[in-house]
PDB file of C-alpha atoms in Angstrom:
ATOM      1  CA  UNK A   1      20.814 128.102  37.875  1.00 92.00           C
ATOM      2  CA  UNK A   2      20.724 127.538  41.654  1.00 92.00           C
ATOM      3  CA  UNK A   3      20.138 130.459  44.093  1.00 90.00           C
ATOM      4  CA  UNK A   4      22.208 131.632  47.163  1.00 86.00           C
ATOM      5  CA  UNK A   5      18.407 131.826  49.078  1.00 86.00           C
ATOM      6  CA  UNK A   6      16.826 128.946  47.008  1.00 88.00           C
ATOM      7  CA  UNK A   7      14.234 131.100  45.399  1.00 92.00           C
ATOM      8  CA  UNK A   8      11.547 127.455  45.542  1.00 95.00           C
ATOM      9  CA  UNK A   9       7.614 128.642  45.533  1.00 96.00           C
ATOM     10  CA  UNK A  10       6.263 127.567  48.289  1.00 96.00           C
ATOM     11  CA  UNK A  11       2.799 127.224  47.704  1.00 97.00           C
ATOM     12  CA  UNK A  12       4.372 124.478  45.123  1.00 97.00           C
ATOM     13  CA  UNK A  13       5.652 120.956  46.411  1.00 97.00           C
ATOM     14  CA  UNK A  14       8.580 119.267  45.600  1.00 97.00           C
ATOM     15  CA  UNK A  15       7.334 117.276  43.118  1.00 96.00           C
ATOM     16  CA  UNK A  16       5.069 121.391  41.498  1.00 97.00           C
ATOM     17  CA  UNK A  17       8.654 122.950  42.268  1.00 97.00           C
ATOM     18  CA  UNK A  18      11.191 120.381  40.249  1.00 97.00           C
ATOM     19  CA  UNK A  19       8.643 120.066  37.507  1.00 97.00           C
ATOM     20  CA  UNK A  20       8.156 123.498  36.734  1.00 97.00           C
ATOM     21  CA  UNK A  21      11.248 123.538  34.498  1.00 96.00           C
ATOM     22  CA  UNK A  22       9.956 121.248  32.339  1.00 96.00           C
ATOM     23  CA  UNK A  23       5.850 122.297  32.277  1.00 96.00           C
ATOM     24  CA  UNK A  24       7.824 126.048  30.736  1.00 96.00           C
ATOM     25  CA  UNK A  25       9.119 123.915  28.107  1.00 95.00           C
ATOM     26  CA  UNK A  26       6.469 121.920  27.587  1.00 95.00           C
ATOM     27  CA  UNK A  27       6.996 117.899  28.490  1.00 95.00           C
ATOM     28  CA  UNK A  28       4.413 115.575  27.857  1.00 94.00           C
ATOM     29  CA  UNK A  29       3.011 114.769  31.043  1.00 91.00           C
ATOM     30  CA  UNK A  30       3.714 110.822  32.117  1.00 89.00           C
ATOM     31  CA  UNK A  31       8.065 112.175  31.116  1.00 95.00           C
ATOM     32  CA  UNK A  32       7.219 114.700  33.566  1.00 96.00           C
ATOM     33  CA  UNK A  33       6.926 112.767  36.283  1.00 93.00           C
ATOM     34  CA  UNK A  34      10.016 110.067  34.734  1.00 94.00           C
ATOM     35  CA  UNK A  35      12.309 113.095  35.027  1.00 94.00           C
ATOM     36  CA  UNK A  36      11.236 114.820  38.459  1.00 95.00           C
ATOM     37  CA  UNK A  37      11.204 110.803  39.962  1.00 94.00           C
ATOM     38  CA  UNK A  38      14.855 110.513  38.879  1.00 93.00           C
ATOM     39  CA  UNK A  39      15.940 113.814  39.781  1.00 93.00           C
ATOM     40  CA  UNK A  40      14.896 113.894  43.167  1.00 93.00           C
ATOM     41  CA  UNK A  41      16.360 110.318  43.113  1.00 92.00           C
ATOM     42  CA  UNK A  42      19.499 112.827  42.544  1.00 88.00           C
ATOM     43  CA  UNK A  43      19.921 114.230  44.977  1.00 89.00           C
ATOM     44  CA  UNK A  44      18.652 112.197  47.097  1.00 87.00           C
ATOM     45  CA  UNK A  45      15.449 113.445  48.451  1.00 91.00           C
ATOM     46  CA  UNK A  46      13.351 110.091  47.157  1.00 90.00           C
ATOM     47  CA  UNK A  47       9.742 110.203  48.657  1.00 90.00           C
ATOM     48  CA  UNK A  48       9.508 113.776  49.732  1.00 93.00           C
ATOM     49  CA  UNK A  49       7.428 114.724  46.928  1.00 93.00           C
ATOM     50  CA  UNK A  50       4.148 115.618  48.695  1.00 95.00           C
ATOM     51  CA  UNK A  51       6.526 118.123  51.188  1.00 96.00           C
ATOM     52  CA  UNK A  52       6.617 121.940  50.817  1.00 97.00           C
ATOM     53  CA  UNK A  53       9.387 123.850  50.869  1.00 95.00           C
ATOM     54  CA  UNK A  54       8.719 125.067  54.629  1.00 95.00           C
ATOM     55  CA  UNK A  55       8.513 121.839  55.705  1.00 96.00           C
ATOM     56  CA  UNK A  56      11.487 120.772  55.167  1.00 94.00           C
ATOM     57  CA  UNK A  57      15.620 122.453  56.431  1.00 90.00           C
ATOM     58  CA  UNK A  58      17.550 124.679  54.597  1.00 86.00           C
ATOM     59  CA  UNK A  59      19.470 121.102  53.641  1.00 86.00           C
ATOM     60  CA  UNK A  60      17.553 119.526  51.569  1.00 91.00           C
ATOM     61  CA  UNK A  61      15.214 122.923  50.824  1.00 92.00           C
ATOM     62  CA  UNK A  62      18.525 123.472  48.442  1.00 89.00           C
ATOM     63  CA  UNK A  63      18.356 119.974  46.720  1.00 90.00           C
ATOM     64  CA  UNK A  64      15.094 121.485  45.251  1.00 95.00           C
ATOM     65  CA  UNK A  65      16.390 123.286  44.097  1.00 94.00           C
ATOM     66  CA  UNK A  66      19.394 121.889  42.279  1.00 92.00           C
ATOM     67  CA  UNK A  67      16.702 118.753  41.215  1.00 94.00           C
ATOM     68  CA  UNK A  68      14.592 121.677  39.504  1.00 95.00           C
ATOM     69  CA  UNK A  69      18.207 123.151  37.957  1.00 94.00           C
ATOM     70  CA  UNK A  70      19.117 119.715  36.065  1.00 92.00           C
ATOM     71  CA  UNK A  71      16.084 117.954  35.534  1.00 94.00           C
ATOM     72  CA  UNK A  72      15.667 119.494  31.774  1.00 92.00           C
ATOM     73  CA  UNK A  73      19.141 118.308  31.874  1.00 90.00           C
ATOM     74  CA  UNK A  74      21.127 121.731  30.929  1.00 93.00           C
ATOM     75  CA  UNK A  75      24.438 121.900  29.735  1.00 92.00           C
ATOM     76  CA  UNK A  76      25.150 124.637  32.044  1.00 95.00           C
ATOM     77  CA  UNK A  77      24.860 124.919  35.553  1.00 94.00           C
ATOM     78  CA  UNK A  78      24.937 128.536  37.985  1.00 95.00           C
ATOM     79  CA  UNK A  79      25.032 128.101  41.103  1.00 93.00           C
ATOM     80  CA  UNK A  80      25.493 131.877  42.828  1.00 92.00           C
ATOM     81  CA  UNK A  81      26.576 130.732  46.794  1.00 89.00           C
ATOM     82  CA  UNK A  82      24.079 128.047  47.366  1.00 86.00           C
ATOM     83  CA  UNK A  83      25.485 126.757  50.426  1.00 84.00           C
ATOM     84  CA  UNK A  84      25.806 130.556  51.782  1.00 80.00           C
ATOM     85  CA  UNK A  85      22.780 129.675  54.845  1.00 74.00           C
ATOM     86  CA  UNK A  86      23.415 126.425  55.689  1.00 77.00           C
ATOM     87  CA  UNK A  87      25.864 125.402  58.554  1.00 81.00           C
ATOM     88  CA  UNK A  88      29.444 125.410  59.021  1.00 82.00           C
ATOM     89  CA  UNK A  89      29.042 120.416  58.988  1.00 84.00           C
ATOM     90  CA  UNK A  90      26.429 120.820  56.299  1.00 81.00           C
ATOM     91  CA  UNK A  91      27.928 123.166  53.334  1.00 85.00           C
ATOM     92  CA  UNK A  92      30.903 120.739  54.498  1.00 86.00           C
ATOM     93  CA  UNK A  93      29.185 117.774  53.542  1.00 85.00           C
ATOM     94  CA  UNK A  94      26.637 119.834  49.753  1.00 84.00           C
ATOM     95  CA  UNK A  95      30.931 120.484  49.180  1.00 88.00           C
ATOM     96  CA  UNK A  96      31.424 116.599  48.169  1.00 88.00           C
ATOM     97  CA  UNK A  97      27.750 116.202  46.938  1.00 86.00           C
ATOM     98  CA  UNK A  98      28.111 118.527  45.258  1.00 88.00           C
ATOM     99  CA  UNK A  99      31.438 117.573  43.272  1.00 91.00           C
ATOM    100  CA  UNK A 100      30.575 114.290  43.019  1.00 90.00           C
ATOM    101  CA  UNK A 101      26.974 114.680  40.987  1.00 87.00           C
ATOM    102  CA  UNK A 102      28.998 116.616  39.067  1.00 90.00           C
ATOM    103  CA  UNK A 103      31.102 114.365  38.466  1.00 91.00           C
ATOM    104  CA  UNK A 104      28.706 111.750  37.676  1.00 89.00           C
ATOM    105  CA  UNK A 105      26.673 113.829  34.753  1.00 88.00           C
ATOM    106  CA  UNK A 106      29.078 115.660  33.646  1.00 91.00           C
ATOM    107  CA  UNK A 107      27.373 119.088  33.671  1.00 92.00           C
ATOM    108  CA  UNK A 108      29.693 121.909  33.368  1.00 95.00           C
ATOM    109  CA  UNK A 109      29.535 124.289  36.645  1.00 95.00           C
ATOM    110  CA  UNK A 110      30.491 128.090  37.193  1.00 96.00           C
ATOM    111  CA  UNK A 111      30.278 128.381  41.316  1.00 94.00           C
ATOM    112  CA  UNK A 112      30.143 132.063  43.189  1.00 94.00           C
ATOM    113  CA  UNK A 113      31.829 131.592  45.940  1.00 92.00           C
ATOM    114  CA  UNK A 114      33.159 134.674  48.197  1.00 90.00           C
ATOM    115  CA  UNK A 115      34.197 131.145  50.854  1.00 89.00           C
ATOM    116  CA  UNK A 116      38.385 130.531  49.836  1.00 90.00           C
ATOM    117  CA  UNK A 117      38.218 126.544  51.215  1.00 88.00           C
ATOM    118  CA  UNK A 118      35.166 126.054  49.719  1.00 91.00           C
ATOM    119  CA  UNK A 119      36.940 126.861  46.430  1.00 93.00           C
ATOM    120  CA  UNK A 120      40.017 124.687  46.392  1.00 92.00           C
ATOM    121  CA  UNK A 121      37.763 122.198  47.747  1.00 90.00           C
ATOM    122  CA  UNK A 122      35.367 122.262  44.817  1.00 91.00           C
ATOM    123  CA  UNK A 123      37.303 122.890  41.417  1.00 94.00           C
ATOM    124  CA  UNK A 124      39.130 122.375  38.720  1.00 94.00           C
ATOM    125  CA  UNK A 125      39.686 126.150  37.304  1.00 96.00           C
ATOM    126  CA  UNK A 126      39.376 128.969  39.479  1.00 97.00           C
ATOM    127  CA  UNK A 127      38.889 132.748  37.720  1.00 97.00           C
ATOM    128  CA  UNK A 128      39.823 135.100  41.210  1.00 96.00           C
ATOM    129  CA  UNK A 129      37.989 138.080  40.859  1.00 95.00           C
ATOM    130  CA  UNK A 130      39.090 141.407  42.206  1.00 96.00           C
ATOM    131  CA  UNK A 131      35.736 144.314  41.502  1.00 95.00           C
ATOM    132  CA  UNK A 132      34.817 142.659  38.730  1.00 93.00           C
ATOM    133  CA  UNK A 133      38.474 142.333  36.764  1.00 96.00           C
ATOM    134  CA  UNK A 134      39.873 138.620  36.793  1.00 97.00           C
ATOM    135  CA  UNK A 135      44.034 138.068  38.322  1.00 97.00           C
ATOM    136  CA  UNK A 136      44.293 135.330  38.200  1.00 97.00           C
ATOM    137  CA  UNK A 137      43.195 132.018  36.335  1.00 97.00           C
ATOM    138  CA  UNK A 138      43.895 128.568  37.356  1.00 97.00           C
ATOM    139  CA  UNK A 139      44.052 124.624  38.862  1.00 97.00           C
ATOM    140  CA  UNK A 140      43.494 125.039  43.218  1.00 95.00           C
ATOM    141  CA  UNK A 141      47.238 123.931  42.983  1.00 95.00           C
ATOM    142  CA  UNK A 142      48.996 126.974  41.134  1.00 95.00           C
ATOM    143  CA  UNK A 143      46.200 129.899  42.716  1.00 95.00           C
ATOM    144  CA  UNK A 144      47.660 128.318  46.145  1.00 95.00           C
ATOM    145  CA  UNK A 145      51.014 127.421  45.798  1.00 94.00           C
ATOM    146  CA  UNK A 146      51.428 129.858  43.178  1.00 93.00           C
ATOM    147  CA  UNK A 147      49.534 133.076  43.351  1.00 95.00           C
ATOM    148  CA  UNK A 148      50.260 135.839  40.511  1.00 94.00           C
ATOM    149  CA  UNK A 149      50.285 139.087  42.970  1.00 94.00           C
ATOM    150  CA  UNK A 150      49.597 139.604  46.589  1.00 94.00           C
ATOM    151  CA  UNK A 151      45.583 139.868  46.382  1.00 95.00           C
ATOM    152  CA  UNK A 152      45.115 136.069  45.237  1.00 95.00           C
ATOM    153  CA  UNK A 153      48.496 135.458  48.397  1.00 93.00           C
ATOM    154  CA  UNK A 154      46.272 137.331  50.814  1.00 92.00           C
ATOM    155  CA  UNK A 155      42.406 136.640  49.470  1.00 92.00           C
ATOM    156  CA  UNK A 156      43.218 132.729  49.217  1.00 91.00           C
ATOM    157  CA  UNK A 157      44.642 131.900  52.843  1.00 89.00           C
ATOM    158  CA  UNK A 158      47.355 133.478  54.905  1.00 92.00           C
ATOM    159  CA  UNK A 159      50.498 134.427  53.670  1.00 94.00           C
ATOM    160  CA  UNK A 160      53.303 136.538  55.437  1.00 95.00           C
ATOM    161  CA  UNK A 161      54.658 139.429  53.410  1.00 96.00           C
ATOM    162  CA  UNK A 162      58.110 140.213  54.267  1.00 95.00           C
ATOM    163  CA  UNK A 163      58.434 144.576  52.096  1.00 95.00           C
ATOM    164  CA  UNK A 164      61.795 144.376  51.497  1.00 96.00           C
ATOM    165  CA  UNK A 165      65.361 145.050  48.317  1.00 96.00           C
ATOM    166  CA  UNK A 166      66.879 142.878  46.404  1.00 95.00           C
ATOM    167  CA  UNK A 167      71.135 142.886  47.928  1.00 95.00           C
ATOM    168  CA  UNK A 168      72.567 140.584  45.442  1.00 93.00           C
ATOM    169  CA  UNK A 169      71.960 137.031  42.889  1.00 90.00           C
ATOM    170  CA  UNK A 170      73.906 134.291  43.641  1.00 88.00           C
ATOM    171  CA  UNK A 171      73.291 131.803  40.687  1.00 86.00           C
ATOM    172  CA  UNK A 172      70.012 130.663  40.768  1.00 89.00           C
ATOM    173  CA  UNK A 173      69.266 133.153  44.429  1.00 91.00           C
ATOM    174  CA  UNK A 174      68.520 135.841  45.085  1.00 93.00           C
ATOM    175  CA  UNK A 175      69.253 137.622  48.801  1.00 94.00           C
ATOM    176  CA  UNK A 176      67.051 140.079  50.288  1.00 95.00           C
ATOM    177  CA  UNK A 177      66.696 142.298  52.901  1.00 95.00           C
ATOM    178  CA  UNK A 178      63.605 143.269  54.372  1.00 94.00           C
ATOM    179  CA  UNK A 179      62.490 146.711  55.511  1.00 93.00           C
ATOM    180  CA  UNK A 180      63.380 145.036  59.524  1.00 91.00           C
ATOM    181  CA  UNK A 181      66.751 143.809  58.037  1.00 91.00           C
ATOM    182  CA  UNK A 182      66.074 140.425  57.723  1.00 92.00           C
ATOM    183  CA  UNK A 183      68.560 138.646  55.323  1.00 93.00           C
ATOM    184  CA  UNK A 184      66.382 136.493  53.160  1.00 94.00           C
ATOM    185  CA  UNK A 185      67.067 134.393  50.132  1.00 93.00           C
ATOM    186  CA  UNK A 186      64.570 133.078  47.271  1.00 94.00           C
ATOM    187  CA  UNK A 187      64.549 131.167  44.638  1.00 89.00           C
ATOM    188  CA  UNK A 188      64.849 133.252  41.231  1.00 85.00           C
ATOM    189  CA  UNK A 189      67.120 134.023  38.258  1.00 79.00           C
ATOM    190  CA  UNK A 190      65.911 137.354  37.112  1.00 87.00           C
ATOM    191  CA  UNK A 191      65.923 140.145  40.439  1.00 89.00           C
ATOM    192  CA  UNK A 192      69.052 142.086  39.883  1.00 91.00           C
ATOM    193  CA  UNK A 193      69.954 144.350  43.125  1.00 93.00           C
ATOM    194  CA  UNK A 194      67.705 147.493  43.975  1.00 94.00           C
ATOM    195  CA  UNK A 195      65.176 146.361  43.122  1.00 94.00           C
ATOM    196  CA  UNK A 196      61.346 146.239  45.501  1.00 96.00           C
ATOM    197  CA  UNK A 197      60.015 143.146  45.653  1.00 95.00           C
ATOM    198  CA  UNK A 198      57.334 141.144  48.545  1.00 95.00           C
ATOM    199  CA  UNK A 199      58.013 137.514  49.353  1.00 95.00           C
ATOM    200  CA  UNK A 200      55.261 134.866  50.487  1.00 96.00           C
ATOM    201  CA  UNK A 201      55.696 132.624  52.589  1.00 95.00           C
ATOM    202  CA  UNK A 202      53.015 130.250  53.801  1.00 95.00           C
ATOM    203  CA  UNK A 203      52.077 129.921  57.288  1.00 95.00           C
ATOM    204  CA  UNK A 204      52.289 125.605  57.075  1.00 94.00           C
ATOM    205  CA  UNK A 205      55.953 126.088  55.408  1.00 94.00           C
ATOM    206  CA  UNK A 206      57.228 127.682  57.986  1.00 93.00           C
ATOM    207  CA  UNK A 207      59.456 125.079  60.308  1.00 89.00           C
ATOM    208  CA  UNK A 208      59.693 125.163  64.215  1.00 85.00           C
ATOM    209  CA  UNK A 209      62.094 123.987  66.171  1.00 78.00           C
ATOM    210  CA  UNK A 210      66.184 123.936  65.181  1.00 68.00           C
ATOM    211  CA  UNK A 211      64.812 123.769  61.218  1.00 68.00           C
ATOM    212  CA  UNK A 212      67.189 122.745  59.253  1.00 79.00           C
ATOM    213  CA  UNK A 213      66.384 125.737  56.494  1.00 85.00           C
ATOM    214  CA  UNK A 214      68.922 128.283  54.580  1.00 86.00           C
ATOM    215  CA  UNK A 215      66.658 131.271  55.928  1.00 90.00           C
ATOM    216  CA  UNK A 216      66.436 130.111  59.250  1.00 90.00           C
ATOM    217  CA  UNK A 217      66.142 132.887  62.162  1.00 92.00           C
ATOM    218  CA  UNK A 218      65.606 133.794  66.182  1.00 92.00           C
ATOM    219  CA  UNK A 219      62.134 134.714  67.151  1.00 92.00           C
ATOM    220  CA  UNK A 220      59.949 134.749  70.539  1.00 93.00           C
ATOM    221  CA  UNK A 221      56.357 133.958  70.274  1.00 93.00           C
ATOM    222  CA  UNK A 222      54.575 136.857  71.479  1.00 94.00           C
ATOM    223  CA  UNK A 223      50.228 134.533  71.145  1.00 92.00           C
ATOM    224  CA  UNK A 224      49.064 130.722  70.097  1.00 91.00           C
ATOM    225  CA  UNK A 225      45.605 130.478  69.525  1.00 89.00           C
ATOM    226  CA  UNK A 226      44.611 127.263  70.038  1.00 87.00           C
ATOM    227  CA  UNK A 227      41.713 125.993  66.971  1.00 86.00           C
ATOM    228  CA  UNK A 228      41.570 121.979  67.625  1.00 85.00           C
ATOM    229  CA  UNK A 229      43.548 120.300  65.205  1.00 84.00           C
ATOM    230  CA  UNK A 230      45.835 123.711  64.065  1.00 87.00           C
ATOM    231  CA  UNK A 231      48.115 126.044  66.807  1.00 88.00           C
ATOM    232  CA  UNK A 232      48.651 129.324  65.306  1.00 92.00           C
ATOM    233  CA  UNK A 233      52.161 131.063  66.753  1.00 93.00           C
ATOM    234  CA  UNK A 234      52.953 134.811  66.093  1.00 95.00           C
ATOM    235  CA  UNK A 235      56.664 134.917  66.231  1.00 95.00           C
ATOM    236  CA  UNK A 236      58.809 138.257  66.406  1.00 94.00           C
ATOM    237  CA  UNK A 237      61.541 138.370  64.246  1.00 93.00           C
ATOM    238  CA  UNK A 238      63.564 140.609  64.534  1.00 88.00           C
ATOM    239  CA  UNK A 239      63.935 144.302  63.671  1.00 85.00           C
ATOM    240  CA  UNK A 240      60.283 144.128  64.458  1.00 84.00           C
ATOM    241  CA  UNK A 241      59.273 141.330  61.542  1.00 91.00           C
ATOM    242  CA  UNK A 242      57.022 138.969  62.361  1.00 93.00           C
ATOM    243  CA  UNK A 243      55.845 136.107  61.110  1.00 94.00           C
ATOM    244  CA  UNK A 244      52.013 133.746  61.684  1.00 95.00           C
ATOM    245  CA  UNK A 245      53.484 129.921  62.212  1.00 94.00           C
ATOM    246  CA  UNK A 246      50.826 127.518  62.186  1.00 93.00           C
ATOM    247  CA  UNK A 247      51.168 123.965  63.375  1.00 87.00           C
ATOM    248  CA  UNK A 248      49.168 120.967  63.484  1.00 84.00           C
ATOM    249  CA  UNK A 249      48.756 119.275  66.687  1.00 81.00           C
ATOM    250  CA  UNK A 250      50.636 116.595  67.602  1.00 77.00           C
ATOM    251  CA  UNK A 251      53.555 116.283  70.372  1.00 67.00           C
ATOM    252  CA  UNK A 252      55.459 118.753  69.141  1.00 63.00           C
ATOM    253  CA  UNK A 253      59.337 119.206  69.402  1.00 55.00           C
ATOM    254  CA  UNK A 254      59.063 122.231  71.607  1.00 59.00           C
ATOM    255  CA  UNK A 255      55.972 123.015  73.739  1.00 68.00           C
ATOM    256  CA  UNK A 256      54.766 126.385  71.940  1.00 77.00           C
ATOM    257  CA  UNK A 257      54.097 129.524  75.264  1.00 83.00           C
ATOM    258  CA  UNK A 258      53.817 133.025  74.922  1.00 86.00           C
ATOM    259  CA  UNK A 259      56.912 134.658  76.094  1.00 86.00           C
ATOM    260  CA  UNK A 260      58.965 131.799  74.586  1.00 89.00           C
ATOM    261  CA  UNK A 261      61.769 132.378  72.194  1.00 90.00           C
ATOM    262  CA  UNK A 262      62.445 129.606  69.668  1.00 90.00           C
ATOM    263  CA  UNK A 263      64.023 128.926  66.108  1.00 90.00           C
ATOM    264  CA  UNK A 264      61.596 129.484  62.771  1.00 92.00           C
ATOM    265  CA  UNK A 265      62.614 129.198  59.004  1.00 92.00           C
ATOM    266  CA  UNK A 266      61.656 127.849  55.777  1.00 93.00           C
ATOM    267  CA  UNK A 267      62.888 126.663  52.766  1.00 91.00           C
ATOM    268  CA  UNK A 268      64.380 128.707  49.856  1.00 92.00           C
ATOM    269  CA  UNK A 269      61.214 126.840  47.772  1.00 91.00           C
ATOM    270  CA  UNK A 270      58.763 127.797  49.591  1.00 93.00           C
ATOM    271  CA  UNK A 271      59.253 131.670  49.584  1.00 93.00           C
ATOM    272  CA  UNK A 272      56.696 133.392  47.326  1.00 93.00           C
ATOM    273  CA  UNK A 273      57.745 136.441  45.522  1.00 94.00           C
ATOM    274  CA  UNK A 274      56.474 139.432  44.318  1.00 93.00           C
TER     275      UNK A 274
END
């Protein structure tokens, strides 16, 4: 197991910390020395054998904790928010290193995290839990693109939600009137008129400008949030409904600013129905 707070023995050197699991398993001394060096090489800590935890950075301490967990070649590795104490840049670097390490070793890793981006980046399979109950299990793509319920849709990434009632079904499409009076079309062959549903759309799926979409509306930009690589726009639609739009920071067709009238829309295929 790799702990969030590293749980290294402060009075032991790096080499002694990593050797501890082997000593507890009564591995012969010569094999211990070889295995410790192999584990430290694996996590890129060669030459730091004689240092103590207090002499290491947070990232180095986490690597020692990882080497200690891997040194006896376990078939299952449990990681309890192991990157929680690291700064953002180091955390993102370690995410990829852990993923590559897992792929090289082939060991099964169960990784607990509250960071949604971390789960999407590192996982082959994710279980989203809510108060101890599993809401959905699937690949990162499945959970993000087709969440099973509103909790998963809001917990993994951002979503725009519209509450409404189905008013008609036309072939493979259903017509929905939101509580604010918007008329939306969604892809469905099972919805029946009168059903209460929630429609979700991811902010990056919303097209700004002159969208060639069935679902398109005129709105007013209420707020522009500058995030460096992206812009977030909060747009008020008719009926006081609002939609959050996420745009890459590039040369845009329009220059977004608060108070400006714009057209927004999204494809039927990008709507999610709960």
